[in-house]
DNA sequence: ACCAAGTTTA
């Protein structure tokens, strides 16, 4: 940092030309540029004259241009304690603790405020011990010093120390009580917080807001909303922060009516243009499945705030509108709103929903450009995106590249490998994870069982189930039983699977029975199938998957009267089979092969296939070079597609296959066709990157998804 | 002027 020599500090504008000579005395051009900047600073300082330099100074600080602020600061003759404190806080807010401490040391005089600012600065930069040092060293403490320290201790999780200090404080104002309440909540000590709130001598709107926000963040949104209403009832006027907390709680509870009322209050109180409130409103409406209203809120003004944009991206994505989500994300970047890790997470999620590898890659490159390529949140989303889009090797590469991997990183990689049928890789990942001392959680467990099921690892599956059932800190859930049933079922241990279901410590849900029914279908066990189906229909009379599975079982047993009986029942109860669907980007893989190695022996074959596909799709009224959702292809057309010879059948299989169980049947048909096993292997290897099956849920994914085919090669 | 509450995240 360059400081202007002392004699130049008093020059002001009247000596403007001298400044040029001052600048030209500097040899290096860098120094010239710097001094020119400083000259401009001086110009501003002089032009604005009087106290206005403070305005310029605080403008820079507000804009987080801390270096510019420092240049103005350096031009101010004899800066007072107040300006020093401002500059110190400015450095701290920009995480430049060293500069802040240096300036603090240089201060000619220090008052309590400057000591407090320095202490606060240390806390903001996460240096608790330095803050403690300053707290001990400062000559006089006021109530603010104590409160700052209490708050800092609480945020570092040193609750006991904070309590001690709070008791030792000579006097306690409402801010001190509030910081204790907030501190308890952020350490998950809900009871203590509430007790304090009840005994505190005097409450203000911040006290109420802290409790409302704290309850909501600790999973007690209902109590939060109750207190919000109580607060309004006792005549307190909510601030925008209060309304944000109440809205967030309403969003979590899906309390549509209350949320809409709060929206009314926001308009009435004139908080319409508060960015925090806009973001909360967007999330609230999106959670309540009213994403059109989120859009309305968004369009009320032009937003520059990342969180507002991200809220809308997330909203669209979670409401099954990934196209819109990605459009918003693109607009956001076009407008120069820099996406952060949350925005990337939401956008990558949306591309998972579309299963659009090209879009995902686009977002990935944007993340790299912004320096977020190895961020743990972004990295985890990338792992999921690549593996969901069929590209597990890139998914694993992303995992390796992620900084500071957490449990979600490991789980995403494990899930990805498991779903792609890489059983051994899954096990290796798991042992690496254990060796690094990372505690597995229930999602890890699901991933492991899924791997065992897809790779036919019966003994491993049993071992994991035993291990996790015996682990104390662990709750084995219905999902895990469903997975285990799947493991046993796929390995033909139908009896054992049924025993497991009947001896579960809690009532089995339809998901568990459905896993059993699926197993029965694969092993043509009609008796067990009928038992399982009966259970499912008791629990969920309109379960379309169960009807379809059962009718397929009857069909394989040549019991056609039963098949038509089930079809009739379905029709009668207007149960519609959820269509399976797949996305095809013709352009995507055409491009891939055009830009790739054209001399490769496969290029020609792929070209033929693409041409055939293009012709077929045109016949069905689709335009090439677009994304096709083939779930709406008519049944006869599907059959027509399937009637082509084996290689074409293989492609058709990818296009029209339905997740709910038909894959294995189609596989059987393919085998009957002769050479298709080889053909499908070939095509899947090449085309699998771009054609991805969509599944109704994560859970069905590994049970019925494309991964099933991997078992066969 | 220094202390207390808030939006988006796998």
XYZ file of N, CA and C in Angstrom, chain A residues 498 520 524-532 559:
36
model
N -38.615 -62.391 1.737
C -39.958 -62.290 2.314
C -39.900 -62.366 3.831
N -40.030 -61.022 -7.250
C -40.888 -62.152 -7.643
C -41.035 -62.204 -9.155
N -40.140 -65.218 -11.396
C -41.392 -65.881 -11.743
C -42.017 -66.649 -10.582
N -42.052 -66.029 -9.431
C -42.690 -66.681 -8.286
C -44.072 -66.067 -8.082
N -45.064 -66.781 -8.557
C -46.408 -66.226 -8.600
C -47.041 -66.109 -7.215
N -46.812 -67.128 -6.381
C -47.444 -67.123 -5.058
C -46.976 -65.931 -4.235
N -45.664 -65.817 -4.163
C -45.097 -64.708 -3.379
C -45.533 -63.379 -3.972
N -45.606 -63.318 -5.301
C -46.005 -62.089 -5.963
C -47.419 -61.687 -5.551
N -48.316 -62.668 -5.530
C -49.707 -62.347 -5.176
C -49.803 -61.852 -3.741
N -49.003 -62.483 -2.861
C -49.011 -62.035 -1.457
C -48.528 -60.592 -1.354
N -47.420 -60.320 -2.046
C -46.854 -58.966 -1.972
C -47.828 -57.954 -2.561
N -50.907 -66.652 -17.926
C -52.252 -66.562 -17.339
C -52.945 -65.320 -17.864
